[in-house]
Amino acid sequence: IISSNGGDTWGSFSLNAVDADLRSIKMIDLNTGYAVGSSGSVWKTTNGGFDWTKYSGTTTEQAFNGVDFYNAQYGFTAGNNGEAWKTTDGGNTWTSLTGIIPNDYFNSVDMVSPTTVFVLGYAIYKTTDGGFNWTKITLNSNYSFWWSVDFIDNNTGWIGGLHNKLIKTTNGGKSWTELSVPGLLEIRSIKFLDANTGWVCGRTKWI
């Protein structure tokens, strides 16, 4: 679905594909965007969502659950059973990082730069060299199932999950503070513009 008036009204598009079980979307600008989903599917639009083209180069049957682009060239997607792929040419070709990144059930991806990427599963992993090496970040929380991650820079970021769990770091994940978001049973997606302004949404139709 799409809004062009700040969310007052929404319209919808269809990919017209029976296998289009989409899990995540990232728009780079008003026209260009990517969507990922089941069976390793990656879709691209260049006209604001009116038409979509499926990329056939990701040789996996695992679902992609998260996708993010830093700019028009650098993108990253990850999903089930440790699947992780990156592109450096605007989605024309994708390179598998599966087996390099620790195996996990990945739900969300966030790119801070072309080389710094956070990938979230049961744990959160960080690379600073484009995916060749990864560091597992410890979450000082007794909760273990998370849906979404969003960082505005190398230090400040948020993670959300089931049971209204939202945690924040201001030191790159060295420590985390638990926050309260009333009304949500499950935080599925997070987006912050800066350190103060952001949105979370979940299954209870709250934003």
PDB file of C-alpha atoms in Angstrom:
ATOM      1  CA  ILE A   1       0.000   0.000   0.000  1.00  0.00           C
ATOM      2  CA  ILE A   2       1.065   3.590  -0.594  1.00  0.00           C
ATOM      3  CA  SER A   3       0.242   7.049   0.751  1.00  0.00           C
ATOM      4  CA  SER A   4       1.132  10.363  -0.880  1.00  0.00           C
ATOM      5  CA  ASN A   5      -0.441  12.641   1.745  1.00  0.00           C
ATOM      6  CA  GLY A   6       1.351  11.741   4.961  1.00  0.00           C
ATOM      7  CA  GLY A   7      -0.811   8.720   5.718  1.00  0.00           C
ATOM      8  CA  ASP A   8      -4.252  10.353   5.630  1.00  0.00           C
ATOM      9  CA  THR A   9      -5.313   7.981   2.844  1.00  0.00           C
ATOM     10  CA  TRP A  10      -3.800   4.841   1.352  1.00  0.00           C
ATOM     11  CA  GLY A  11      -3.942   3.055  -2.007  1.00  0.00           C
ATOM     12  CA  SER A  12      -2.754  -0.398  -2.986  1.00  0.00           C
ATOM     13  CA  PHE A  13      -0.780  -2.088  -5.751  1.00  0.00           C
ATOM     14  CA  SER A  14      -0.619  -5.718  -6.810  1.00  0.00           C
ATOM     15  CA  LEU A  15       2.336  -7.668  -8.206  1.00  0.00           C
ATOM     16  CA  ASN A  16      -0.103 -10.020  -9.968  1.00  0.00           C
ATOM     17  CA  ALA A  17       2.003 -13.007  -8.962  1.00  0.00           C
ATOM     18  CA  VAL A  18       0.747 -16.059  -7.098  1.00  0.00           C
ATOM     19  CA  ASP A  19       4.106 -16.567  -5.356  1.00  0.00           C
ATOM     20  CA  ALA A  20       4.416 -12.978  -4.117  1.00  0.00           C
ATOM     21  CA  ASP A  21       4.316 -13.600  -0.368  1.00  0.00           C
ATOM     22  CA  LEU A  22       6.064 -10.339   0.462  1.00  0.00           C
ATOM     23  CA  ARG A  23       7.803  -9.793   3.801  1.00  0.00           C
ATOM     24  CA  SER A  24       9.594  -6.413   3.499  1.00  0.00           C
ATOM     25  CA  ILE A  25       9.840  -3.332   1.274  1.00  0.00           C
ATOM     26  CA  LYS A  26      12.344  -0.499   0.875  1.00  0.00           C
ATOM     27  CA  MET A  27      11.761   2.586  -1.262  1.00  0.00           C
ATOM     28  CA  ILE A  28      14.906   4.495  -2.225  1.00  0.00           C
ATOM     29  CA  ASP A  29      12.965   7.429  -3.669  1.00  0.00           C
ATOM     30  CA  LEU A  30       9.472   8.108  -5.006  1.00  0.00           C
ATOM     31  CA  ASN A  31       9.995   5.780  -7.961  1.00  0.00           C
ATOM     32  CA  THR A  32      12.564   3.113  -7.123  1.00  0.00           C
ATOM     33  CA  GLY A  33      12.001   0.423  -4.539  1.00  0.00           C
ATOM     34  CA  TYR A  34      12.555  -3.218  -3.653  1.00  0.00           C
ATOM     35  CA  ALA A  35      10.355  -5.888  -2.093  1.00  0.00           C
ATOM     36  CA  VAL A  36      11.407  -9.323  -0.871  1.00  0.00           C
ATOM     37  CA  GLY A  37       9.555 -12.426   0.235  1.00  0.00           C
ATOM     38  CA  SER A  38       9.131 -16.167  -0.019  1.00  0.00           C
ATOM     39  CA  SER A  39      11.377 -18.503  -2.020  1.00  0.00           C
ATOM     40  CA  GLY A  40      14.206 -15.985  -2.189  1.00  0.00           C
ATOM     41  CA  SER A  41      12.154 -13.556  -4.257  1.00  0.00           C
ATOM     42  CA  VAL A  42      13.400 -10.024  -4.914  1.00  0.00           C
ATOM     43  CA  TRP A  43      11.193  -7.532  -6.776  1.00  0.00           C
ATOM     44  CA  LYS A  44      12.039  -4.061  -8.076  1.00  0.00           C
ATOM     45  CA  THR A  45       9.913  -1.106  -9.162  1.00  0.00           C
ATOM     46  CA  THR A  46      11.121   1.991 -11.021  1.00  0.00           C
ATOM     47  CA  ASN A  47       7.770   3.753 -11.373  1.00  0.00           C
ATOM     48  CA  GLY A  48       6.546   4.129  -7.823  1.00  0.00           C
ATOM     49  CA  GLY A  49       5.031   0.673  -7.508  1.00  0.00           C
ATOM     50  CA  PHE A  50       2.821   0.538 -10.597  1.00  0.00           C
ATOM     51  CA  ASP A  51       4.997  -2.194 -12.141  1.00  0.00           C
ATOM     52  CA  TRP A  52       7.384  -4.708 -10.552  1.00  0.00           C
ATOM     53  CA  THR A  53      10.106  -6.940 -12.033  1.00  0.00           C
ATOM     54  CA  LYS A  54      11.219 -10.132 -10.319  1.00  0.00           C
ATOM     55  CA  TYR A  55      14.955 -10.779 -10.071  1.00  0.00           C
ATOM     56  CA  SER A  56      15.897 -14.415 -10.662  1.00  0.00           C
ATOM     57  CA  GLY A  57      19.539 -14.452  -9.491  1.00  0.00           C
ATOM     58  CA  THR A  58      19.104 -15.339  -5.816  1.00  0.00           C
ATOM     59  CA  THR A  59      19.498 -19.116  -5.812  1.00  0.00           C
ATOM     60  CA  THR A  60      17.691 -19.963  -2.600  1.00  0.00           C
ATOM     61  CA  GLU A  61      14.276 -21.286  -1.688  1.00  0.00           C
ATOM     62  CA  GLN A  62      14.416 -19.709   1.764  1.00  0.00           C
ATOM     63  CA  ALA A  63      12.263 -16.667   2.437  1.00  0.00           C
ATOM     64  CA  PHE A  64      13.768 -13.191   2.660  1.00  0.00           C
ATOM     65  CA  ASN A  65      12.220 -11.342   5.607  1.00  0.00           C
ATOM     66  CA  GLY A  66      14.093  -8.025   5.540  1.00  0.00           C
ATOM     67  CA  VAL A  67      15.588  -5.682   2.953  1.00  0.00           C
ATOM     68  CA  ASP A  68      17.329  -2.316   3.165  1.00  0.00           C
ATOM     69  CA  PHE A  69      19.258  -0.015   0.843  1.00  0.00           C
ATOM     70  CA  TYR A  70      21.745   2.617   1.890  1.00  0.00           C
ATOM     71  CA  ASN A  71      21.511   4.391  -1.472  1.00  0.00           C
ATOM     72  CA  ALA A  72      20.649   3.550  -5.061  1.00  0.00           C
ATOM     73  CA  GLN A  73      23.554   1.099  -5.352  1.00  0.00           C
ATOM     74  CA  TYR A  74      24.129  -0.653  -2.028  1.00  0.00           C
ATOM     75  CA  GLY A  75      21.498  -3.019  -0.647  1.00  0.00           C
ATOM     76  CA  PHE A  76      21.159  -5.998   1.667  1.00  0.00           C
ATOM     77  CA  THR A  77      18.540  -8.694   2.265  1.00  0.00           C
ATOM     78  CA  ALA A  78      18.350 -11.533   4.802  1.00  0.00           C
ATOM     79  CA  GLY A  79      15.905 -14.223   5.877  1.00  0.00           C
ATOM     80  CA  ASN A  80      15.364 -17.773   7.037  1.00  0.00           C
ATOM     81  CA  ASN A  81      18.131 -20.241   7.901  1.00  0.00           C
ATOM     82  CA  GLY A  82      20.949 -17.707   7.755  1.00  0.00           C
ATOM     83  CA  GLU A  83      20.272 -16.483   4.213  1.00  0.00           C
ATOM     84  CA  ALA A  84      21.949 -13.123   3.521  1.00  0.00           C
ATOM     85  CA  TRP A  85      22.663 -11.444   0.173  1.00  0.00           C
ATOM     86  CA  LYS A  86      24.027  -8.054  -0.877  1.00  0.00           C
ATOM     87  CA  THR A  87      24.096  -5.922  -4.004  1.00  0.00           C
ATOM     88  CA  THR A  88      26.503  -3.135  -4.941  1.00  0.00           C
ATOM     89  CA  ASP A  89      24.996  -2.256  -8.328  1.00  0.00           C
ATOM     90  CA  GLY A  90      21.402  -1.308  -7.640  1.00  0.00           C
ATOM     91  CA  GLY A  91      20.012  -4.822  -7.568  1.00  0.00           C
ATOM     92  CA  ASN A  92      21.287  -5.931 -10.966  1.00  0.00           C
ATOM     93  CA  THR A  93      23.384  -8.652  -9.329  1.00  0.00           C
ATOM     94  CA  TRP A  94      23.356 -10.124  -5.813  1.00  0.00           C
ATOM     95  CA  THR A  95      26.118 -11.908  -3.892  1.00  0.00           C
ATOM     96  CA  SER A  96      25.404 -14.516  -1.235  1.00  0.00           C
ATOM     97  CA  LEU A  97      26.901 -14.046   2.231  1.00  0.00           C
ATOM     98  CA  THR A  98      25.185 -17.171   3.544  1.00  0.00           C
ATOM     99  CA  GLY A  99      27.660 -19.207   5.569  1.00  0.00           C
ATOM    100  CA  ILE A 100      29.743 -16.114   6.360  1.00  0.00           C
ATOM    101  CA  ILE A 101      27.169 -14.545   8.648  1.00  0.00           C
ATOM    102  CA  PRO A 102      26.225 -16.726  11.657  1.00  0.00           C
ATOM    103  CA  ASN A 103      23.195 -18.926  11.035  1.00  0.00           C
ATOM    104  CA  ASP A 104      19.991 -17.426  12.462  1.00  0.00           C
ATOM    105  CA  TYR A 105      16.366 -16.711  11.539  1.00  0.00           C
ATOM    106  CA  PHE A 106      16.720 -13.158  10.277  1.00  0.00           C
ATOM    107  CA  ASN A 107      13.728 -10.809  10.407  1.00  0.00           C
ATOM    108  CA  SER A 108      15.160  -7.351   9.757  1.00  0.00           C
ATOM    109  CA  VAL A 109      18.079  -5.542   8.098  1.00  0.00           C
ATOM    110  CA  ASP A 110      19.381  -2.006   8.571  1.00  0.00           C
ATOM    111  CA  MET A 111      22.189  -0.372   6.565  1.00  0.00           C
ATOM    112  CA  VAL A 112      24.028   2.516   8.236  1.00  0.00           C
ATOM    113  CA  SER A 113      26.578   2.826   5.417  1.00  0.00           C
ATOM    114  CA  PRO A 114      27.648   0.782   2.379  1.00  0.00           C
ATOM    115  CA  THR A 115      29.835  -1.311   4.699  1.00  0.00           C
ATOM    116  CA  THR A 116      28.074  -1.121   8.101  1.00  0.00           C
ATOM    117  CA  VAL A 117      24.988  -3.338   8.371  1.00  0.00           C
ATOM    118  CA  PHE A 118      22.909  -4.621  11.287  1.00  0.00           C
ATOM    119  CA  VAL A 119      21.002  -7.896  10.819  1.00  0.00           C
ATOM    120  CA  LEU A 120      18.446  -8.993  13.408  1.00  0.00           C
ATOM    121  CA  GLY A 121      17.312 -12.486  14.307  1.00  0.00           C
ATOM    122  CA  TYR A 122      17.236 -14.153  17.705  1.00  0.00           C
ATOM    123  CA  ALA A 123      20.398 -12.070  18.176  1.00  0.00           C
ATOM    124  CA  ILE A 124      21.738  -8.994  16.383  1.00  0.00           C
ATOM    125  CA  TYR A 125      24.832  -9.078  14.207  1.00  0.00           C
ATOM    126  CA  LYS A 126      26.947  -6.217  12.871  1.00  0.00           C
ATOM    127  CA  THR A 127      29.429  -5.934  10.016  1.00  0.00           C
ATOM    128  CA  THR A 128      31.675  -2.960   9.271  1.00  0.00           C
ATOM    129  CA  ASP A 129      33.345  -4.379   6.150  1.00  0.00           C
ATOM    130  CA  GLY A 130      30.401  -5.094   3.871  1.00  0.00           C
ATOM    131  CA  GLY A 131      29.611  -8.539   5.250  1.00  0.00           C
ATOM    132  CA  PHE A 132      32.972 -10.325   5.254  1.00  0.00           C
ATOM    133  CA  ASN A 133      33.162 -10.359   9.059  1.00  0.00           C
ATOM    134  CA  TRP A 134      30.391 -10.223  11.662  1.00  0.00           C
ATOM    135  CA  THR A 135      30.172  -9.447  15.382  1.00  0.00           C
ATOM    136  CA  LYS A 136      27.356 -10.703  17.591  1.00  0.00           C
ATOM    137  CA  ILE A 137      25.975  -7.948  19.819  1.00  0.00           C
ATOM    138  CA  THR A 138      24.757  -8.942  23.259  1.00  0.00           C
ATOM    139  CA  LEU A 139      21.283  -7.716  24.238  1.00  0.00           C
ATOM    140  CA  ASN A 140      20.934  -7.159  27.987  1.00  0.00           C
ATOM    141  CA  SER A 141      17.327  -8.282  27.861  1.00  0.00           C
ATOM    142  CA  ASN A 142      15.711 -11.551  28.928  1.00  0.00           C
ATOM    143  CA  TYR A 143      13.623 -11.538  25.779  1.00  0.00           C
ATOM    144  CA  SER A 144      14.800 -13.375  22.672  1.00  0.00           C
ATOM    145  CA  PHE A 145      12.398 -12.883  19.739  1.00  0.00           C
ATOM    146  CA  TRP A 146      12.714  -9.643  17.811  1.00  0.00           C
ATOM    147  CA  TRP A 147      11.092  -8.352  14.624  1.00  0.00           C
ATOM    148  CA  SER A 148      12.661  -5.044  13.647  1.00  0.00           C
ATOM    149  CA  VAL A 149      15.888  -3.034  13.952  1.00  0.00           C
ATOM    150  CA  ASP A 150      16.586   0.591  13.004  1.00  0.00           C
ATOM    151  CA  PHE A 151      19.779   2.605  13.509  1.00  0.00           C
ATOM    152  CA  ILE A 152      20.172   6.284  12.629  1.00  0.00           C
ATOM    153  CA  ASP A 153      23.987   6.111  12.911  1.00  0.00           C
ATOM    154  CA  ASN A 154      26.677   3.760  14.229  1.00  0.00           C
ATOM    155  CA  ASN A 155      25.655   4.355  17.842  1.00  0.00           C
ATOM    156  CA  THR A 156      21.916   5.029  18.168  1.00  0.00           C
ATOM    157  CA  GLY A 157      19.368   2.350  17.334  1.00  0.00           C
ATOM    158  CA  TRP A 158      16.190   0.562  18.375  1.00  0.00           C
ATOM    159  CA  ILE A 159      14.958  -3.044  18.355  1.00  0.00           C
ATOM    160  CA  GLY A 160      11.339  -4.148  18.731  1.00  0.00           C
ATOM    161  CA  GLY A 161       9.581  -7.479  19.134  1.00  0.00           C
ATOM    162  CA  LEU A 162       6.795  -9.454  20.748  1.00  0.00           C
ATOM    163  CA  HIS A 163       4.996  -8.456  23.954  1.00  0.00           C
ATOM    164  CA  ASN A 164       5.495  -4.735  23.365  1.00  0.00           C
ATOM    165  CA  LYS A 165       9.269  -4.981  23.739  1.00  0.00           C
ATOM    166  CA  LEU A 166      11.260  -1.955  22.528  1.00  0.00           C
ATOM    167  CA  ILE A 167      14.895  -1.381  23.492  1.00  0.00           C
ATOM    168  CA  LYS A 168      17.322   1.407  22.578  1.00  0.00           C
ATOM    169  CA  THR A 169      21.093   1.794  22.449  1.00  0.00           C
ATOM    170  CA  THR A 170      23.166   4.966  22.198  1.00  0.00           C
ATOM    171  CA  ASN A 171      26.572   3.288  22.222  1.00  0.00           C
ATOM    172  CA  GLY A 172      26.448   0.888  19.295  1.00  0.00           C
ATOM    173  CA  GLY A 173      24.853  -1.953  21.222  1.00  0.00           C
ATOM    174  CA  LYS A 174      27.168  -2.084  24.237  1.00  0.00           C
ATOM    175  CA  SER A 175      24.145  -1.469  26.477  1.00  0.00           C
ATOM    176  CA  TRP A 176      20.390  -1.229  25.962  1.00  0.00           C
ATOM    177  CA  THR A 177      17.529   0.593  27.678  1.00  0.00           C
ATOM    178  CA  GLU A 178      13.982  -0.779  27.670  1.00  0.00           C
ATOM    179  CA  LEU A 179      11.265   1.647  26.536  1.00  0.00           C
ATOM    180  CA  SER A 180       7.489   1.571  26.883  1.00  0.00           C
ATOM    181  CA  VAL A 181       5.091   1.757  23.934  1.00  0.00           C
ATOM    182  CA  PRO A 182       1.443   1.626  25.105  1.00  0.00           C
ATOM    183  CA  GLY A 183      -1.176  -0.153  23.057  1.00  0.00           C
ATOM    184  CA  LEU A 184       0.976  -2.514  20.993  1.00  0.00           C
ATOM    185  CA  LEU A 185       1.079  -6.250  21.600  1.00  0.00           C
ATOM    186  CA  GLU A 186       3.754  -6.876  19.004  1.00  0.00           C
ATOM    187  CA  ILE A 187       6.149  -4.370  17.423  1.00  0.00           C
ATOM    188  CA  ARG A 188       6.699  -5.469  13.820  1.00  0.00           C
ATOM    189  CA  SER A 189       8.417  -2.435  12.313  1.00  0.00           C
ATOM    190  CA  ILE A 190      10.448   0.589  13.488  1.00  0.00           C
ATOM    191  CA  LYS A 191      11.548   3.709  11.637  1.00  0.00           C
ATOM    192  CA  PHE A 192      13.298   6.736  13.163  1.00  0.00           C
ATOM    193  CA  LEU A 193      14.179   9.954  11.343  1.00  0.00           C
ATOM    194  CA  ASP A 194      16.474  11.186  14.116  1.00  0.00           C
ATOM    195  CA  ALA A 195      17.145  10.601  17.810  1.00  0.00           C
ATOM    196  CA  ASN A 196      13.718  11.969  18.804  1.00  0.00           C
ATOM    197  CA  THR A 197      11.228  11.329  15.989  1.00  0.00           C
ATOM    198  CA  GLY A 198      10.141   7.847  14.992  1.00  0.00           C
ATOM    199  CA  TRP A 199       7.314   5.402  14.400  1.00  0.00           C
ATOM    200  CA  VAL A 200       6.558   1.854  15.481  1.00  0.00           C
ATOM    201  CA  CYS A 201       3.733  -0.346  14.251  1.00  0.00           C
ATOM    202  CA  GLY A 202       2.408  -3.801  15.016  1.00  0.00           C
ATOM    203  CA  ARG A 203      -0.376  -6.330  14.693  1.00  0.00           C
ATOM    204  CA  THR A 204      -2.955  -4.314  16.626  1.00  0.00           C
ATOM    205  CA  LYS A 205      -3.183  -1.780  13.740  1.00  0.00           C
ATOM    206  CA  TRP A 206      -1.552   0.923  15.834  1.00  0.00           C
ATOM    207  CA  ILE A 207       1.160   3.280  14.574  1.00  0.00           C
TER     208      ILE A 207
END
